[in-house]
PDB file of C-alpha atoms in Angstrom:
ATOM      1  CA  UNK A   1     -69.921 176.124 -61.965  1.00 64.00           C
ATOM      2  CA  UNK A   2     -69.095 172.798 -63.742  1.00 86.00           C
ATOM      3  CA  UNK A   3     -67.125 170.121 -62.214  1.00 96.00           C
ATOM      4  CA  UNK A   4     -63.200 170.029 -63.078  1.00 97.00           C
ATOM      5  CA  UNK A   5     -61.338 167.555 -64.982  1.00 98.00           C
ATOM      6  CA  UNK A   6     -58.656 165.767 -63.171  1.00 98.00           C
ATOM      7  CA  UNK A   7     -55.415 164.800 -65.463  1.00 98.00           C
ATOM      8  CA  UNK A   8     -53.032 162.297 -63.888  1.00 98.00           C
ATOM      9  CA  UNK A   9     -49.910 161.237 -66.082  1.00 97.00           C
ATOM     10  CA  UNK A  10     -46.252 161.098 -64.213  1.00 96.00           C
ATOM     11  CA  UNK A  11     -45.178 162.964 -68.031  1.00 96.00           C
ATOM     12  CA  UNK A  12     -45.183 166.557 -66.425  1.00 97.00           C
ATOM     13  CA  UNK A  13     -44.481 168.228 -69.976  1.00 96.00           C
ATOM     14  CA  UNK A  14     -47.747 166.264 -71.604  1.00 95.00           C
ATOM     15  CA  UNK A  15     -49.965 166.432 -68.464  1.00 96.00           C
ATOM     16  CA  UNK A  16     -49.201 170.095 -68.378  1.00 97.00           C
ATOM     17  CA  UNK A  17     -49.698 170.116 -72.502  1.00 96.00           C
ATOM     18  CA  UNK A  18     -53.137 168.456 -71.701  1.00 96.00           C
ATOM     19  CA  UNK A  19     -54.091 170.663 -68.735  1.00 97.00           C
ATOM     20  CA  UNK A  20     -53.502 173.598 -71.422  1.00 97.00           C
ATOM     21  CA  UNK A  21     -55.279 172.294 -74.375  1.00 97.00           C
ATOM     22  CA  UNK A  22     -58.386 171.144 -72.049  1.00 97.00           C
ATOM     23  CA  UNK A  23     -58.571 174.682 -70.059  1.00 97.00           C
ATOM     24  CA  UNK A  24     -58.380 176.723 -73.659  1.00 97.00           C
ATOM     25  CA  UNK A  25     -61.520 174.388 -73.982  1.00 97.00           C
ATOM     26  CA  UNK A  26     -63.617 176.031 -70.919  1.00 96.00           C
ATOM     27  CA  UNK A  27     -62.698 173.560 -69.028  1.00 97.00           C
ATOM     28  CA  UNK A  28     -61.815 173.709 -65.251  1.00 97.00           C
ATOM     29  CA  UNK A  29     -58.581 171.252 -64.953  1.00 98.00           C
ATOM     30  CA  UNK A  30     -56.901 169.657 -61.906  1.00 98.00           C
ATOM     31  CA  UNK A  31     -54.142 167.454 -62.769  1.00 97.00           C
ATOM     32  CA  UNK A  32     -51.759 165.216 -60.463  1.00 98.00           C
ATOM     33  CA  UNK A  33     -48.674 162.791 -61.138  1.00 98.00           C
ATOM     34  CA  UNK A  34     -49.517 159.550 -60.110  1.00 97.00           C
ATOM     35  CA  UNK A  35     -52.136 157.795 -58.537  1.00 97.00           C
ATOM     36  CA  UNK A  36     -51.402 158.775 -54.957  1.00 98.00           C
ATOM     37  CA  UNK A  37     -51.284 162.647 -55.693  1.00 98.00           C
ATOM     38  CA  UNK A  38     -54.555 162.039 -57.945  1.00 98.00           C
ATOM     39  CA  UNK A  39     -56.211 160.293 -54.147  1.00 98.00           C
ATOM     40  CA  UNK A  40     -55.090 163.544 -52.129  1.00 98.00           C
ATOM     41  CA  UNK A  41     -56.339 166.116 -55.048  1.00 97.00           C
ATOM     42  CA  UNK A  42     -60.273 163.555 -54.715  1.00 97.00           C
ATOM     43  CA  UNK A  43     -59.557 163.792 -50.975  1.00 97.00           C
ATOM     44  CA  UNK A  44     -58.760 167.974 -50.794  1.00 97.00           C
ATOM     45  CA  UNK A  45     -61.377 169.241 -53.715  1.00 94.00           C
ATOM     46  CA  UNK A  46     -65.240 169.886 -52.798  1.00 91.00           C
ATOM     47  CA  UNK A  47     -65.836 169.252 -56.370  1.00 94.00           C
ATOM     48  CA  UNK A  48     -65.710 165.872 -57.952  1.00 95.00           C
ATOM     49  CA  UNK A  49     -64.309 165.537 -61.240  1.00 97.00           C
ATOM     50  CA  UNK A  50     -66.820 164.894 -64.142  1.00 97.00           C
ATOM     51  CA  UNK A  51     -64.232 163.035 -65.628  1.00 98.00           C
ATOM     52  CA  UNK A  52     -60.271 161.437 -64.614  1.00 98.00           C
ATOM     53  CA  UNK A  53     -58.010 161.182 -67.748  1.00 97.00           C
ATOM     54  CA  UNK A  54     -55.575 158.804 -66.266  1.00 96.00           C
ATOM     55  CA  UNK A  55     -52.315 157.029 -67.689  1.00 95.00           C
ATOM     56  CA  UNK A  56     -51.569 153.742 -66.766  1.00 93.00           C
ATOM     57  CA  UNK A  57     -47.499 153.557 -66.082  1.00 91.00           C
ATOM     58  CA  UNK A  58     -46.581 155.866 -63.493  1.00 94.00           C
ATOM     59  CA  UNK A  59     -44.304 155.610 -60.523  1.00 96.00           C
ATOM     60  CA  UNK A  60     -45.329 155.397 -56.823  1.00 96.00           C
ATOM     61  CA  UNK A  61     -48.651 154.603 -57.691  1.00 95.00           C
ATOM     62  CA  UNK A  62     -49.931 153.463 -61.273  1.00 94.00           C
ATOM     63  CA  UNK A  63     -53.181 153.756 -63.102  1.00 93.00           C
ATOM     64  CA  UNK A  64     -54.552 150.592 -62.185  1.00 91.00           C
ATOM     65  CA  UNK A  65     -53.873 150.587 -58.513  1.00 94.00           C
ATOM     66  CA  UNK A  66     -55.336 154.483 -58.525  1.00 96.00           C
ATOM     67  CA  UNK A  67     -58.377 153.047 -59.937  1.00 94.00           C
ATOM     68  CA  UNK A  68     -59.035 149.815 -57.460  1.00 93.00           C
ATOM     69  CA  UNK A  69     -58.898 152.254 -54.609  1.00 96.00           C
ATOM     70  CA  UNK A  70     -60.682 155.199 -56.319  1.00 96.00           C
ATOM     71  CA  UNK A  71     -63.728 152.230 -56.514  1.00 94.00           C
ATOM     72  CA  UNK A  72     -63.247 151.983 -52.870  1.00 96.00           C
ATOM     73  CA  UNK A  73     -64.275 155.269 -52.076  1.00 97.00           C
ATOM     74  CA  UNK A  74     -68.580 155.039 -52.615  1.00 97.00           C
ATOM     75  CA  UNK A  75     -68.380 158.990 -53.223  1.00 96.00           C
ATOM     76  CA  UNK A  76     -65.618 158.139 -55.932  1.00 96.00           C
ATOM     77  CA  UNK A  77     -66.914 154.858 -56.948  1.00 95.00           C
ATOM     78  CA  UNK A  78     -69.215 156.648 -60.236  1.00 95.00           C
ATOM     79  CA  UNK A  79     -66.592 159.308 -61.189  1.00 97.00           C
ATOM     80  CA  UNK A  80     -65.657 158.417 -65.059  1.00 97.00           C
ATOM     81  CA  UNK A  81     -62.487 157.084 -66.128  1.00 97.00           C
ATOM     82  CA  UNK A  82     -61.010 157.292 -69.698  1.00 97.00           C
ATOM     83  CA  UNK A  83     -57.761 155.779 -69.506  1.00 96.00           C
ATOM     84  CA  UNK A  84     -54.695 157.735 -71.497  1.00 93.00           C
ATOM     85  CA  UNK A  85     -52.065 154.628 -72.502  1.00 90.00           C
ATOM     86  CA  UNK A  86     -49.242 154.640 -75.302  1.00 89.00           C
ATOM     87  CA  UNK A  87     -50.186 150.727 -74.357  1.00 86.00           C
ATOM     88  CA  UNK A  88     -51.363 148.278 -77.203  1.00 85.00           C
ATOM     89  CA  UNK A  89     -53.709 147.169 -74.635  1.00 87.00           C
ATOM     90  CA  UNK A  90     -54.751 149.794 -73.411  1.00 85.00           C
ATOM     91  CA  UNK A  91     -58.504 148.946 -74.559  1.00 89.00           C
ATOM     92  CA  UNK A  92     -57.942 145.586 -72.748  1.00 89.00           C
ATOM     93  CA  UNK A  93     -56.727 147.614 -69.251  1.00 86.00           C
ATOM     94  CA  UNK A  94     -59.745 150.219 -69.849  1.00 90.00           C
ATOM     95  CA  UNK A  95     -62.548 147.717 -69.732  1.00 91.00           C
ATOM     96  CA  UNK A  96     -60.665 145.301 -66.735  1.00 89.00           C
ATOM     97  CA  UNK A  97     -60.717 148.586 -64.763  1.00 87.00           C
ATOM     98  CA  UNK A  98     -64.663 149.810 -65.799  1.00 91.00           C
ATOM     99  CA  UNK A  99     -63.331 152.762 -67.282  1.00 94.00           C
ATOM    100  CA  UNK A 100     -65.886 154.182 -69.592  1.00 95.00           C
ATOM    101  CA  UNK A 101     -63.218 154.138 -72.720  1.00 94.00           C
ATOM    102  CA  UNK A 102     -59.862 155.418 -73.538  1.00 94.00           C
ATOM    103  CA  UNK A 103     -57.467 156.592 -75.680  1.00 94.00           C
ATOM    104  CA  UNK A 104     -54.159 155.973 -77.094  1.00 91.00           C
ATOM    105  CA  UNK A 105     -51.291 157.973 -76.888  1.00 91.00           C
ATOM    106  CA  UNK A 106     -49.888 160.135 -78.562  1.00 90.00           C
ATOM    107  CA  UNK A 107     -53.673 161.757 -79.461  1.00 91.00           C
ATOM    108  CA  UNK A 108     -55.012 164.814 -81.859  1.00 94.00           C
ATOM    109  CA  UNK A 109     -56.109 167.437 -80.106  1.00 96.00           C
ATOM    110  CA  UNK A 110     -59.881 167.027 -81.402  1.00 96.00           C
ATOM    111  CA  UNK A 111     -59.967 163.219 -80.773  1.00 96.00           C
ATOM    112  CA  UNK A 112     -58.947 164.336 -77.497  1.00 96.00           C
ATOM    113  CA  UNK A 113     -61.977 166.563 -76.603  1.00 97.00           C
ATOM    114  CA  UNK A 114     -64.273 164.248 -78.271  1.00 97.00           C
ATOM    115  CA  UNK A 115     -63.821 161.942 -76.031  1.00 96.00           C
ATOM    116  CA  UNK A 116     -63.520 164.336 -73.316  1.00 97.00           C
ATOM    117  CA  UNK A 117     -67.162 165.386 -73.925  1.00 96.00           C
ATOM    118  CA  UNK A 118     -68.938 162.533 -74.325  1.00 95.00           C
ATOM    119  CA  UNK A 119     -67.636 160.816 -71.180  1.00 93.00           C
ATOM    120  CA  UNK A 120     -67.572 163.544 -69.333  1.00 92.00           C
ATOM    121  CA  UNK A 121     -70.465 163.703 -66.518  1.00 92.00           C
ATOM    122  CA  UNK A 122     -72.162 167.375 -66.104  1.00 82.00           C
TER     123      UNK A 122
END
């Protein structure tokens, strides 16, 4: 069984888009709102994700903050991040925050799962 993805974006009609596009890929999705629902779905699943696509701007608890605390966690601390930003610095925010890339929104559907594979671990 291969590990899930977990999609966090607050943007329930695009997270739900992604979660969609990703499964019709073979993949195994998991997706939460903000940062502090993506921290209970780490805490509750057996599984870690081979890969978080997380947006940056989102209420309660944002992209950044997710990802200080998500280093926290030594079980966590290895778990790739590809930050998912309609931010012009979003390259800037990626590499502050160790995330292995990202990508800007909106995104094509095969740039998408390009980058999804390759940063993805198994």
């Amino acid at each position: 069984m291969s590990r899930p993805l977990l999609v966090v974006d607050d943007d329930t009609d695009l997270r739900e888009a992604l979660e969609e596009v990703l499964r019709d890929a073979g993949y195994t999705v998991l997706g939460a709102g903000n940062g502090l629902q993506a921290l209970e779905v780490l805490r509750k699943e057996q599984s870690l994700p081979a890969l978080v696509l997380l947006d940056m701007m989102m209420p309660v608890m944002d992209g950044a903050t997710f990802g200080r605390q998500m280093r926290q966690v030594e079980a966590w601390r290895d778990i790739p991040v590809l930050v998912f930003s309609a931010s012009a610095n979003a390259a800037q925010v990626a590499e502050e925050m160790g995330a292995c890339g990202y990508l800007r929104k909106p995104v094509d559907v095969e740039t998408l799962l390009r980058a999804v594979a390759s940063n993805k671990v198994s």
